[in-house]
Amino acid sequence: MFGAFERDWLARPLPTRADLLPAPGRLDVPPEVEGLPVPADRAPAEFPAGEAEGLRRLRKFLSGPVARYHRERDRLDLDSTSGLSPYLRFGIVSPRLAAAAAAALLSDPEAGAGARAWLRQLIWRDFYQARLYHPLHKAEAAFRRGAGPPGRSGREAFRAWCEGRTGSPLVDAAMRQLLTTGWMPNRARLVAASFLVRFLLVDWGHGEGWFRRFLVDGELAVNLGNWQWVAGIGEDRSPFIRLFDPVRQGRRFNPAGAYIRRWCPELAGLDSRWVHAPWEAESPPASYPRPMVDPAWAGGRPWNIAPG
Ligand SMILES: Cc1cc2nc3c(=O)[nH]c(=O)nc-3n(C[C@H](O)[C@H](O)[C@H](O)COP(=O)(O)OP(=O)(O)OC[C@H]3O[C@@H](n4cnc5c(N)ncnc54)[C@H](O)[C@@H]3O)c2cc1C
């Protein structure tokens, strides 16, 4: 379904800066709307608040890193994405402005391919917003019933996943980063979500709620859409079961293991050969948990598995 949405999106006139509406001089709030207290929490240090910071990130990303985006966006050891999600999520930076800036680069010989790949992610964002708005969709309910894996509450497994102590290094690194900073790269989100649903067989809704609570960009439409995509119960069909093997994903997108070493200091001293699968080392670090599931287990399920 996303393919059709994207084709339709791109067939319309692409946004330009001329389409941007000026900021309103004032906003009239209806008197019956009660104000809420301003939260006392400070913005995470990694994401300073404010439009100036959001626009600075957009300019910085589009003036260089965007040219490598299509090749490097999944690398966990490189800082190669825009880091704009919290600013888009809270309306601090307009998605139309971001799309117009990307569209202006599409025919650039150096940045064009990266800008196209980045624009696609903005279209995914629009897709999930549009689908939640559509009356056919019921928030937080599976679009395709019965298509996902058997969900269970698995309280202990869920707690270990939340706290980053499953014994699967890439998953633990991702979950610890989430608790410390409120953020994770997209590839880490995919691997962690897939691990909860496919390896631990915990109901996807528990993970969706945890992500939404702790992600600094956490929001219903995009978070829900991605969790349903991973669990295979959204409207975006796939002939395969989507399964991301943390060991293979780590070796591919974090080859030297820097991301794991940063968030799992117990594994910092391990050679790159073992850092993705410490149980294979001759003497695995005693302070790091043993794997909760046999790493070969999910791969051995009678599922039609997508390469990943
Ligand atoms: C399980 C799971 C849960 C997620 N939950 C959220 C969430 O609550 N809020 C959120 O903003 N993103 C969510 N994402 C999407 C994605 O991981 C983040 O938007 C991205 O990592 C933010 O980093 P960035 O701004 O550097 O992205 P970039 O790669 O620079 O992309 C630019 C923008 O495109 C949009 N975008 C990128 N990837 C996606 C995607 N897969 N789906 C929809 N829009 C996308 C975001 O607005 C992002 O800021 C989730 C992904 C997964 C797999």
mmCIF file of C-alpha atoms and ligand atoms in Angstrom:
data_model
loop_
_atom_site.group_PDB
_atom_site.id
_atom_site.type_symbol
_atom_site.label_atom_id
_atom_site.label_comp_id
_atom_site.label_asym_id
_atom_site.label_seq_id
_atom_site.Cartn_x
_atom_site.Cartn_y
_atom_site.Cartn_z
ATOM 1 C CA MET A 1 0.000 0.000 0.000
ATOM 2 C CA PHE A 2 2.906 2.373 0.694
ATOM 3 C CA GLY A 3 4.064 1.982 -2.926
ATOM 4 C CA ALA A 4 0.738 3.311 -4.245
ATOM 5 C CA PHE A 5 0.756 6.151 -1.710
ATOM 6 C CA GLU A 6 4.307 7.133 -2.684
ATOM 7 C CA ARG A 7 3.522 7.067 -6.416
ATOM 8 C CA ASP A 8 0.516 9.298 -5.869
ATOM 9 C CA TRP A 9 2.508 11.636 -3.602
ATOM 10 C CA LEU A 10 5.254 12.037 -6.215
ATOM 11 C CA ALA A 11 2.805 12.454 -9.107
ATOM 12 C CA ARG A 12 1.532 15.681 -7.537
ATOM 13 C CA PRO A 13 3.496 18.924 -7.891
ATOM 14 C CA LEU A 14 6.470 18.662 -5.541
ATOM 15 C CA PRO A 15 6.445 21.163 -2.687
ATOM 16 C CA THR A 16 8.519 24.295 -3.193
ATOM 17 C CA ARG A 17 9.438 27.090 -0.844
ATOM 18 C CA ALA A 18 6.694 29.188 -2.470
ATOM 19 C CA ASP A 19 4.112 26.764 -0.978
ATOM 20 C CA LEU A 20 5.173 27.476 2.578
ATOM 21 C CA LEU A 21 2.690 29.395 4.646
ATOM 22 C CA PRO A 22 4.017 32.217 6.798
ATOM 23 C CA ALA A 23 3.867 31.654 10.548
ATOM 24 C CA PRO A 24 0.672 33.146 11.979
ATOM 25 C CA GLY A 25 1.160 36.401 13.878
ATOM 26 C CA ARG A 26 -0.933 35.061 16.752
ATOM 27 C CA LEU A 27 -2.882 31.947 17.642
ATOM 28 C CA ASP A 28 -6.310 32.263 19.169
ATOM 29 C CA VAL A 29 -6.894 29.477 21.654
ATOM 30 C CA PRO A 30 -10.584 28.768 22.296
ATOM 31 C CA PRO A 31 -11.380 29.749 25.906
ATOM 32 C CA GLU A 32 -12.745 26.270 26.714
ATOM 33 C CA VAL A 33 -9.307 24.706 26.099
ATOM 34 C CA GLU A 34 -7.496 24.432 29.398
ATOM 35 C CA GLY A 35 -3.776 25.104 29.480
ATOM 36 C CA LEU A 36 -1.464 22.430 30.835
ATOM 37 C CA PRO A 37 1.520 23.205 33.017
ATOM 38 C CA VAL A 38 4.817 23.457 31.135
ATOM 39 C CA PRO A 39 6.753 20.248 31.960
ATOM 40 C CA ALA A 40 9.633 20.804 34.343
ATOM 41 C CA ASP A 41 11.842 18.222 32.537
ATOM 42 C CA ARG A 42 14.711 19.662 30.568
ATOM 43 C CA ALA A 43 15.135 18.797 26.876
ATOM 44 C CA PRO A 44 17.656 15.945 26.410
ATOM 45 C CA ALA A 45 21.142 17.356 25.842
ATOM 46 C CA GLU A 46 21.322 15.623 22.442
ATOM 47 C CA PHE A 47 18.275 17.548 21.208
ATOM 48 C CA PRO A 48 18.372 21.220 22.245
ATOM 49 C CA ALA A 49 14.916 22.751 21.996
ATOM 50 C CA GLY A 50 13.852 25.376 19.483
ATOM 51 C CA GLU A 51 13.286 26.155 15.825
ATOM 52 C CA ALA A 52 16.763 27.645 15.312
ATOM 53 C CA GLU A 53 18.341 24.303 16.272
ATOM 54 C CA GLY A 54 15.935 22.360 14.023
ATOM 55 C CA LEU A 55 16.690 24.599 11.041
ATOM 56 C CA ARG A 56 20.420 24.390 11.744
ATOM 57 C CA ARG A 57 20.190 20.580 11.583
ATOM 58 C CA LEU A 58 18.228 20.696 8.338
ATOM 59 C CA ARG A 59 20.779 23.036 6.712
ATOM 60 C CA LYS A 60 23.741 21.023 7.984
ATOM 61 C CA PHE A 61 22.300 17.715 6.777
ATOM 62 C CA LEU A 62 21.348 19.009 3.331
ATOM 63 C CA SER A 63 24.676 20.724 2.761
ATOM 64 C CA GLY A 64 26.725 17.497 2.995
ATOM 65 C CA PRO A 65 25.588 14.232 4.641
ATOM 66 C CA VAL A 66 22.479 13.944 2.425
ATOM 67 C CA ALA A 67 24.744 12.968 -0.499
ATOM 68 C CA ARG A 68 25.725 9.757 1.361
ATOM 69 C CA TYR A 69 22.335 9.116 2.964
ATOM 70 C CA HIS A 70 21.182 6.349 0.583
ATOM 71 C CA ARG A 71 24.395 4.410 1.238
ATOM 72 C CA GLU A 72 24.950 5.090 4.932
ATOM 73 C CA ARG A 73 21.570 5.621 6.574
ATOM 74 C CA ASP A 74 21.560 2.152 8.156
ATOM 75 C CA ARG A 75 25.090 2.293 9.547
ATOM 76 C CA LEU A 76 24.988 2.242 13.338
ATOM 77 C CA ASP A 77 28.562 3.421 13.734
ATOM 78 C CA LEU A 78 28.125 6.578 11.618
ATOM 79 C CA ASP A 79 26.058 9.636 12.373
ATOM 80 C CA SER A 80 24.581 9.836 8.893
ATOM 81 C CA THR A 81 20.916 10.753 9.300
ATOM 82 C CA SER A 82 19.389 14.175 9.918
ATOM 83 C CA GLY A 83 18.462 13.813 13.611
ATOM 84 C CA LEU A 84 15.346 15.856 12.839
ATOM 85 C CA SER A 85 12.638 13.492 14.092
ATOM 86 C CA PRO A 86 11.876 15.258 17.413
ATOM 87 C CA TYR A 87 11.692 18.608 15.600
ATOM 88 C CA LEU A 88 9.300 17.196 12.996
ATOM 89 C CA ARG A 89 7.300 15.362 15.624
ATOM 90 C CA PHE A 90 6.588 18.504 17.663
ATOM 91 C CA GLY A 91 6.042 20.802 14.665
ATOM 92 C CA ILE A 92 9.223 22.736 15.443
ATOM 93 C CA VAL A 93 10.369 22.208 11.847
ATOM 94 C CA SER A 94 7.720 22.008 9.141
ATOM 95 C CA PRO A 95 7.735 18.716 7.177
ATOM 96 C CA ARG A 96 6.704 20.728 4.108
ATOM 97 C CA LEU A 97 9.821 22.880 4.454
ATOM 98 C CA ALA A 98 11.963 19.731 4.807
ATOM 99 C CA ALA A 99 10.298 18.142 1.756
ATOM 100 C CA ALA A 100 10.703 21.320 -0.322
ATOM 101 C CA ALA A 101 14.396 21.519 0.579
ATOM 102 C CA ALA A 102 14.924 17.853 -0.370
ATOM 103 C CA ALA A 103 12.918 18.225 -3.599
ATOM 104 C CA ALA A 104 15.140 21.151 -4.628
ATOM 105 C CA LEU A 105 18.143 18.787 -4.570
ATOM 106 C CA LEU A 106 16.629 15.959 -6.607
ATOM 107 C CA SER A 107 18.413 16.858 -9.848
ATOM 108 C CA ASP A 108 21.708 17.668 -8.148
ATOM 109 C CA PRO A 109 24.352 15.300 -9.587
ATOM 110 C CA GLU A 110 25.993 14.707 -6.193
ATOM 111 C CA ALA A 111 23.147 14.949 -3.716
ATOM 112 C CA GLY A 112 20.226 13.767 -5.897
ATOM 113 C CA ALA A 113 20.192 10.051 -4.986
ATOM 114 C CA GLY A 114 20.534 10.768 -1.271
ATOM 115 C CA ALA A 115 17.875 13.490 -1.405
ATOM 116 C CA ARG A 116 15.493 11.060 -3.128
ATOM 117 C CA ALA A 117 16.069 8.434 -0.425
ATOM 118 C CA TRP A 118 15.546 11.033 2.308
ATOM 119 C CA LEU A 119 12.381 12.382 0.686
ATOM 120 C CA ARG A 120 11.093 8.811 0.709
ATOM 121 C CA GLN A 121 11.393 8.704 4.507
ATOM 122 C CA LEU A 122 9.402 11.920 4.757
ATOM 123 C CA ILE A 123 6.762 10.251 2.556
ATOM 124 C CA TRP A 124 6.713 7.255 4.945
ATOM 125 C CA ARG A 125 6.024 9.739 7.712
ATOM 126 C CA ASP A 126 3.142 11.243 5.715
ATOM 127 C CA PHE A 127 1.850 7.743 4.953
ATOM 128 C CA TYR A 128 1.594 6.815 8.611
ATOM 129 C CA GLN A 129 -0.033 10.133 9.496
ATOM 130 C CA ALA A 130 -2.552 9.737 6.667
ATOM 131 C CA ARG A 131 -3.395 6.152 7.551
ATOM 132 C CA LEU A 132 -4.166 6.999 11.157
ATOM 133 C CA TYR A 133 -6.405 9.833 10.005
ATOM 134 C CA HIS A 134 -8.295 7.497 7.673
ATOM 135 C CA PRO A 135 -11.564 6.302 9.207
ATOM 136 C CA LEU A 136 -10.868 2.705 8.119
ATOM 137 C CA HIS A 137 -8.003 2.485 10.536
ATOM 138 C CA LYS A 138 -8.520 1.958 14.222
ATOM 139 C CA ALA A 139 -5.630 3.188 16.329
ATOM 140 C CA GLU A 140 -3.714 0.479 18.149
ATOM 141 C CA ALA A 141 -5.650 -2.395 16.569
ATOM 142 C CA ALA A 142 -4.098 -4.837 14.120
ATOM 143 C CA PHE A 143 -5.116 -4.058 10.563
ATOM 144 C CA ARG A 144 -4.722 -7.696 9.549
ATOM 145 C CA ARG A 145 -5.861 -9.924 12.362
ATOM 146 C CA GLY A 146 -4.136 -13.230 12.916
ATOM 147 C CA ALA A 147 -1.277 -12.450 10.534
ATOM 148 C CA GLY A 148 1.288 -11.783 13.246
ATOM 149 C CA PRO A 149 3.192 -14.143 15.524
ATOM 150 C CA PRO A 150 1.509 -15.496 18.659
ATOM 151 C CA GLY A 151 1.618 -12.590 21.115
ATOM 152 C CA ARG A 152 1.981 -13.254 24.828
ATOM 153 C CA SER A 153 2.716 -11.036 27.770
ATOM 154 C CA GLY A 154 6.049 -12.726 28.714
ATOM 155 C CA ARG A 155 6.551 -10.408 31.661
ATOM 156 C CA GLU A 156 10.145 -11.426 32.464
ATOM 157 C CA ALA A 157 11.226 -11.397 28.835
ATOM 158 C CA PHE A 158 9.632 -7.994 28.324
ATOM 159 C CA ARG A 159 11.364 -6.548 31.386
ATOM 160 C CA ALA A 160 14.762 -7.836 30.242
ATOM 161 C CA TRP A 161 14.160 -6.318 26.804
ATOM 162 C CA CYS A 162 13.157 -2.947 28.306
ATOM 163 C CA GLU A 163 16.254 -2.853 30.493
ATOM 164 C CA GLY A 164 18.706 -4.002 27.823
ATOM 165 C CA ARG A 165 19.741 -7.318 29.371
ATOM 166 C CA THR A 166 18.551 -9.940 26.878
ATOM 167 C CA GLY A 167 22.092 -11.166 26.189
ATOM 168 C CA SER A 168 21.744 -10.144 22.534
ATOM 169 C CA PRO A 169 24.303 -7.324 22.223
ATOM 170 C CA LEU A 170 22.764 -5.225 19.462
ATOM 171 C CA VAL A 171 19.319 -5.348 21.086
ATOM 172 C CA ASP A 172 20.740 -4.479 24.510
ATOM 173 C CA ALA A 173 22.812 -1.606 23.101
ATOM 174 C CA ALA A 174 19.706 -0.177 21.418
ATOM 175 C CA MET A 175 17.498 -0.467 24.503
ATOM 176 C CA ARG A 176 20.144 1.069 26.773
ATOM 177 C CA GLN A 177 20.608 3.958 24.346
ATOM 178 C CA LEU A 178 16.847 4.523 24.444
ATOM 179 C CA LEU A 179 16.781 4.702 28.248
ATOM 180 C CA THR A 180 19.825 6.978 28.407
ATOM 181 C CA THR A 181 19.137 9.406 25.554
ATOM 182 C CA GLY A 182 15.524 8.919 24.419
ATOM 183 C CA TRP A 183 16.653 8.059 20.909
ATOM 184 C CA MET A 184 17.831 5.176 18.693
ATOM 185 C CA PRO A 185 18.820 4.982 15.026
ATOM 186 C CA ASN A 186 16.174 3.485 12.738
ATOM 187 C CA ARG A 187 18.098 0.237 12.139
ATOM 188 C CA ALA A 188 18.430 -0.316 15.898
ATOM 189 C CA ARG A 189 14.670 0.262 16.301
ATOM 190 C CA LEU A 190 13.949 -2.359 13.643
ATOM 191 C CA VAL A 191 16.240 -4.947 15.216
ATOM 192 C CA ALA A 192 15.016 -4.330 18.790
ATOM 193 C CA ALA A 193 11.340 -4.416 17.768
ATOM 194 C CA SER A 194 11.779 -7.542 15.672
ATOM 195 C CA PHE A 195 13.595 -9.259 18.552
ATOM 196 C CA LEU A 196 10.717 -8.608 20.955
ATOM 197 C CA VAL A 197 8.072 -9.828 18.532
ATOM 198 C CA ARG A 198 9.823 -12.685 16.706
ATOM 199 C CA PHE A 199 12.380 -14.014 19.174
ATOM 200 C CA LEU A 200 10.741 -13.337 22.556
ATOM 201 C CA LEU A 201 7.190 -13.720 21.167
ATOM 202 C CA VAL A 202 5.914 -10.820 23.252
ATOM 203 C CA ASP A 203 2.867 -8.944 21.996
ATOM 204 C CA TRP A 204 3.989 -6.019 19.794
ATOM 205 C CA GLY A 205 1.671 -3.596 21.655
ATOM 206 C CA HIS A 206 3.846 -3.758 24.793
ATOM 207 C CA GLY A 207 6.886 -2.693 22.790
ATOM 208 C CA GLU A 208 4.977 0.045 20.988
ATOM 209 C CA GLY A 209 3.949 1.531 24.330
ATOM 210 C CA TRP A 210 7.500 1.371 25.719
ATOM 211 C CA PHE A 211 8.990 3.067 22.664
ATOM 212 C CA ARG A 212 6.342 5.778 22.680
ATOM 213 C CA ARG A 213 6.968 6.473 26.353
ATOM 214 C CA PHE A 214 10.744 6.833 26.067
ATOM 215 C CA LEU A 215 11.444 8.041 22.516
ATOM 216 C CA VAL A 216 12.008 11.778 22.334
ATOM 217 C CA ASP A 217 10.279 11.630 18.916
ATOM 218 C CA GLY A 218 7.678 9.102 20.128
ATOM 219 C CA GLU A 219 4.279 9.634 18.538
ATOM 220 C CA LEU A 220 1.270 7.449 17.859
ATOM 221 C CA ALA A 221 1.044 7.485 14.045
ATOM 222 C CA VAL A 222 4.671 6.775 13.113
ATOM 223 C CA ASN A 223 5.479 4.516 16.047
ATOM 224 C CA LEU A 224 2.353 2.433 15.607
ATOM 225 C CA GLY A 225 2.873 2.147 11.860
ATOM 226 C CA ASN A 226 6.447 0.953 12.236
ATOM 227 C CA TRP A 227 5.598 -1.571 14.960
ATOM 228 C CA GLN A 228 2.802 -2.983 12.833
ATOM 229 C CA TRP A 229 5.177 -3.139 9.862
ATOM 230 C CA VAL A 230 7.668 -5.143 11.945
ATOM 231 C CA ALA A 231 4.957 -7.433 13.341
ATOM 232 C CA GLY A 232 3.528 -7.939 9.844
ATOM 233 C CA ILE A 233 0.036 -6.837 10.806
ATOM 234 C CA GLY A 234 -0.145 -3.416 9.175
ATOM 235 C CA GLU A 235 -1.756 -2.837 5.805
ATOM 236 C CA ASP A 236 1.647 -2.774 4.131
ATOM 237 C CA ARG A 237 1.786 -6.400 3.061
ATOM 238 C CA SER A 238 4.863 -8.508 2.570
ATOM 239 C CA PRO A 239 5.056 -12.085 1.299
ATOM 240 C CA PHE A 240 7.777 -12.671 3.920
ATOM 241 C CA ILE A 241 7.884 -12.698 7.677
ATOM 242 C CA ARG A 242 10.019 -9.696 8.596
ATOM 243 C CA LEU A 243 12.761 -10.939 10.855
ATOM 244 C CA PHE A 244 15.979 -9.134 11.669
ATOM 245 C CA ASP A 245 18.672 -11.404 13.052
ATOM 246 C CA PRO A 246 20.623 -9.193 15.518
ATOM 247 C CA VAL A 247 23.939 -10.946 14.880
ATOM 248 C CA ARG A 248 23.785 -10.647 11.095
ATOM 249 C CA GLN A 249 22.449 -7.096 11.322
ATOM 250 C CA GLY A 250 25.254 -6.111 13.672
ATOM 251 C CA ARG A 251 27.967 -7.577 11.454
ATOM 252 C CA ARG A 252 26.512 -5.804 8.441
ATOM 253 C CA PHE A 253 25.686 -2.355 9.828
ATOM 254 C CA ASN A 254 28.147 -2.055 12.717
ATOM 255 C CA PRO A 255 31.079 -4.124 11.456
ATOM 256 C CA ALA A 256 33.694 -3.177 14.056
ATOM 257 C CA GLY A 257 31.107 -3.207 16.859
ATOM 258 C CA ALA A 258 31.568 0.428 17.976
ATOM 259 C CA TYR A 259 27.846 0.895 18.684
ATOM 260 C CA ILE A 260 27.729 -2.189 20.929
ATOM 261 C CA ARG A 261 30.932 -1.240 22.760
ATOM 262 C CA ARG A 262 29.566 2.221 23.474
ATOM 263 C CA TRP A 263 26.319 1.051 25.103
ATOM 264 C CA CYS A 264 27.400 -2.336 26.515
ATOM 265 C CA PRO A 265 30.691 -1.548 28.278
ATOM 266 C CA GLU A 266 30.877 -5.172 29.528
ATOM 267 C CA LEU A 267 31.680 -6.113 25.914
ATOM 268 C CA ALA A 268 34.084 -3.252 25.178
ATOM 269 C CA GLY A 269 37.165 -5.451 25.468
ATOM 270 C CA LEU A 270 35.915 -8.187 23.119
ATOM 271 C CA ASP A 271 37.455 -8.695 19.715
ATOM 272 C CA SER A 272 35.233 -7.668 16.750
ATOM 273 C CA ARG A 273 34.802 -11.361 15.921
ATOM 274 C CA TRP A 274 32.922 -11.968 19.188
ATOM 275 C CA VAL A 275 31.330 -8.646 20.049
ATOM 276 C CA HIS A 276 28.150 -9.479 18.087
ATOM 277 C CA ALA A 277 27.906 -13.007 19.544
ATOM 278 C CA PRO A 278 29.846 -13.133 22.844
ATOM 279 C CA TRP A 279 28.593 -16.668 23.588
ATOM 280 C CA GLU A 280 30.885 -17.866 20.789
ATOM 281 C CA ALA A 281 33.994 -16.482 22.541
ATOM 282 C CA GLU A 282 36.197 -18.886 24.496
ATOM 283 C CA SER A 283 35.546 -17.009 27.747
ATOM 284 C CA PRO A 284 32.550 -14.661 27.408
ATOM 285 C CA PRO A 285 32.574 -11.734 29.908
ATOM 286 C CA ALA A 286 30.880 -12.992 33.093
ATOM 287 C CA SER A 287 29.242 -9.602 33.740
ATOM 288 C CA TYR A 288 27.204 -9.743 30.511
ATOM 289 C CA PRO A 289 23.925 -11.769 30.507
ATOM 290 C CA ARG A 290 23.728 -15.128 28.745
ATOM 291 C CA PRO A 291 21.399 -14.986 25.705
ATOM 292 C CA MET A 292 17.719 -15.375 26.659
ATOM 293 C CA VAL A 293 16.888 -17.227 23.464
ATOM 294 C CA ASP A 294 18.962 -19.626 21.443
ATOM 295 C CA PRO A 295 20.214 -17.370 18.642
ATOM 296 C CA ALA A 296 19.499 -20.123 16.102
ATOM 297 C CA TRP A 297 15.971 -20.629 17.382
ATOM 298 C CA ALA A 298 13.985 -18.033 15.443
ATOM 299 C CA GLY A 299 15.873 -18.786 12.257
ATOM 300 C CA GLY A 300 14.773 -22.395 12.616
ATOM 301 C CA ARG A 301 11.058 -21.567 12.771
ATOM 302 C CA PRO A 302 8.996 -22.777 9.843
ATOM 303 C CA TRP A 303 8.574 -19.239 8.564
ATOM 304 C CA ASN A 304 9.195 -17.766 5.199
ATOM 305 C CA ILE A 305 11.935 -15.389 6.224
ATOM 306 C CA ALA A 306 12.868 -12.183 4.438
ATOM 307 C CA PRO A 307 16.594 -11.702 3.961
ATOM 308 C CA GLY A 308 17.753 -9.184 6.550
HETATM 309 C C1 LIG B 1 9.780 0.201 15.668
HETATM 310 C C2 LIG B 1 9.975 1.632 15.190
HETATM 311 C C3 LIG B 1 9.380 2.681 15.883
HETATM 312 C C4 LIG B 1 9.531 4.008 15.432
HETATM 313 N N1 LIG B 1 8.925 5.024 16.139
HETATM 314 C C5 LIG B 1 9.041 6.309 15.699
HETATM 315 C C6 LIG B 1 8.412 7.382 16.406
HETATM 316 O O1 LIG B 1 7.726 7.186 17.418
HETATM 317 N N2 LIG B 1 8.573 8.650 15.923
HETATM 318 C C7 LIG B 1 9.308 8.910 14.791
HETATM 319 O O2 LIG B 1 9.429 10.082 14.400
HETATM 320 N N3 LIG B 1 9.893 7.908 14.100
HETATM 321 C C8 LIG B 1 9.785 6.623 14.514
HETATM 322 N N4 LIG B 1 10.388 5.609 13.804
HETATM 323 C C9 LIG B 1 10.986 5.918 12.479
HETATM 324 C C10 LIG B 1 12.484 6.225 12.449
HETATM 325 O O3 LIG B 1 13.210 5.275 13.180
HETATM 326 C C11 LIG B 1 12.821 7.624 12.967
HETATM 327 O O4 LIG B 1 11.962 8.586 12.388
HETATM 328 C C12 LIG B 1 14.268 7.980 12.579
HETATM 329 O O5 LIG B 1 15.173 7.025 13.105
HETATM 330 C C13 LIG B 1 14.590 9.360 13.120
HETATM 331 O O6 LIG B 1 15.917 9.715 12.820
HETATM 332 P P1 LIG B 1 16.243 10.897 11.812
HETATM 333 O O7 LIG B 1 15.411 12.085 12.122
HETATM 334 O O8 LIG B 1 17.723 11.054 11.822
HETATM 335 O O9 LIG B 1 15.722 10.265 10.448
HETATM 336 P P2 LIG B 1 16.129 10.514 8.919
HETATM 337 O O10 LIG B 1 16.658 9.227 8.397
HETATM 338 O O11 LIG B 1 16.956 11.722 8.741
HETATM 339 O O12 LIG B 1 14.694 10.714 8.227
HETATM 340 C C14 LIG B 1 14.054 12.000 8.122
HETATM 341 C C15 LIG B 1 12.676 11.947 8.718
HETATM 342 O O13 LIG B 1 11.857 11.016 8.002
HETATM 343 C C16 LIG B 1 10.929 10.411 8.908
HETATM 344 N N5 LIG B 1 11.183 8.958 8.954
HETATM 345 C C17 LIG B 1 12.382 8.327 8.895
HETATM 346 N N6 LIG B 1 12.212 6.985 8.958
HETATM 347 C C18 LIG B 1 10.875 6.780 9.064
HETATM 348 C C19 LIG B 1 10.066 5.616 9.168
HETATM 349 N N7 LIG B 1 10.580 4.367 9.195
HETATM 350 N N8 LIG B 1 8.725 5.776 9.265
HETATM 351 C C20 LIG B 1 8.171 7.010 9.237
HETATM 352 N N9 LIG B 1 8.877 8.149 9.154
HETATM 353 C C21 LIG B 1 10.217 8.035 9.064
HETATM 354 C C22 LIG B 1 11.191 11.011 10.292
HETATM 355 O O14 LIG B 1 10.300 12.100 10.490
HETATM 356 C C23 LIG B 1 12.637 11.484 10.169
HETATM 357 O O15 LIG B 1 12.970 12.537 11.057
HETATM 358 C C24 LIG B 1 10.273 4.275 14.249
HETATM 359 C C25 LIG B 1 10.875 3.203 13.566
HETATM 360 C C26 LIG B 1 10.725 1.901 14.027
HETATM 361 C C27 LIG B 1 11.368 0.778 13.255
#
